[in-house]
Short mmCIF file of C-alpha atoms in Angstrom, two decimals:
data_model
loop_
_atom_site.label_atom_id
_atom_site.label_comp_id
_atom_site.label_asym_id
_atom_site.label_seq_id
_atom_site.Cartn_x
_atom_site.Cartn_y
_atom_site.Cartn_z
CA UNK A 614 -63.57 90.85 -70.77
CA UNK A 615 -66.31 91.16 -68.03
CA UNK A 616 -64.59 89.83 -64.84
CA UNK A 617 -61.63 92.36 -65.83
CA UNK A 618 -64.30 95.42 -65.72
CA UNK A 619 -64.45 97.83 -63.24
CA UNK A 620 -61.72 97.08 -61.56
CA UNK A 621 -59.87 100.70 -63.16
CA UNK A 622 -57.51 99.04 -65.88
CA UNK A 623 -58.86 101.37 -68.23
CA UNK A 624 -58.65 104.32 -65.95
CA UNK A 625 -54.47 103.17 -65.52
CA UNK A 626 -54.06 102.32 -69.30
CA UNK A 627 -55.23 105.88 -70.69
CA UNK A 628 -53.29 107.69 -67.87
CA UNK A 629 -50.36 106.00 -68.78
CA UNK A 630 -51.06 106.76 -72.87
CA UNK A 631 -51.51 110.26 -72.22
CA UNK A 632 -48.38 110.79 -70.09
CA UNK A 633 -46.44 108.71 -72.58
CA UNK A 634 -47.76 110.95 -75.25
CA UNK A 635 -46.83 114.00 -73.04
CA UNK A 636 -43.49 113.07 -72.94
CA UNK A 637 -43.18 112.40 -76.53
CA UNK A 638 -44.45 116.17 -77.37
CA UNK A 639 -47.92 114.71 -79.28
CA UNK A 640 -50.18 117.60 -80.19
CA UNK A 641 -53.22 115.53 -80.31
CA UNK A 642 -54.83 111.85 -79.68
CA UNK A 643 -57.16 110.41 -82.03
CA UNK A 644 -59.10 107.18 -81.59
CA UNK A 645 -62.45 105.58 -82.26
CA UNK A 646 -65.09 103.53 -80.45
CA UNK A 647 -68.41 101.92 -80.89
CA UNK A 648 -71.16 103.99 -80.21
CA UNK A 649 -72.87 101.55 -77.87
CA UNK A 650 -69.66 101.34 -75.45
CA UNK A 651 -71.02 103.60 -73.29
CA UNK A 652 -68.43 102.82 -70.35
CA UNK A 653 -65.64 103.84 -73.01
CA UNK A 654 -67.36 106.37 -74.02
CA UNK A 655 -68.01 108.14 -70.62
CA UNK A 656 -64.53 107.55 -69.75
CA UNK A 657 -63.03 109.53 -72.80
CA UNK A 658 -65.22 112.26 -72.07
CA UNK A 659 -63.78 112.57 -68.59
CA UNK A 660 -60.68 112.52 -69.92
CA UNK A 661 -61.41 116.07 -71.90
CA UNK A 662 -62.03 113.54 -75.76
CA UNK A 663 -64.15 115.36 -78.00
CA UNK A 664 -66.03 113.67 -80.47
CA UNK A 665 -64.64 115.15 -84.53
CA UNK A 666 -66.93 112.06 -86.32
CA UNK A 667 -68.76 109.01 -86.69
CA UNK A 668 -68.46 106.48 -89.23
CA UNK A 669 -72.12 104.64 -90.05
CA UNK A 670 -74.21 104.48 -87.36
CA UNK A 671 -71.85 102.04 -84.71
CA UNK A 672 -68.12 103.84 -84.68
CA UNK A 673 -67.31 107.73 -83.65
CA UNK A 674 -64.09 109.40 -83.68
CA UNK A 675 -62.65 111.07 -80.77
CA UNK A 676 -59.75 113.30 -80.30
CA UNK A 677 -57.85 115.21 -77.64
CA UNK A 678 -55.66 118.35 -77.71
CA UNK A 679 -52.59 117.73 -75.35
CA UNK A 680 -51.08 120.65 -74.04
#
C-alpha cells in the first residue's frame, strides 16, 4: 500500500521474522518475490537473501542461512 511505504515497516517486520526464527533454532528462510519488486528485492539482499531460483520470468526464490 503506497502511503504505508517507506516509512520502515518492512525493515521492522523482517527483523522481527528473523529473530523469531533465531529463537526457534531455523536453519534457513526461504521465500519468493516478484522480480519487478525491486524495493523487496534490495531489501532481502541487505539482509544477506540469496537468490536459489526463479519461477517463469516474474517470481525468484530467495533463501537465507541463519546461524
Amino acid at each position: 500500500i503506497k502511503e504505508h511505504q517507506g516509512k520502515g515497516l518492512g525493515k521492522l517486520l523482517l527483523n522481527r521474522i528473523l529473530l523469531l526464527c533465531k529463537r526457534m533454532k531455523c536453519g534457513k528462510i526461504k521465500l519468493s518475490v516478484r522480480s519487478n519488486n525491486t524495493k523487496a528485492l534490495n531489501l532481502y539482499k541487505k539482509y544477506g537473501f540469496d537468490l536459489i531460483g526463479r519461477h517463469n520470468k516474474n517470481k525468484l526464490f530467495m533463501v537465507k542461512i541463519l546461524k
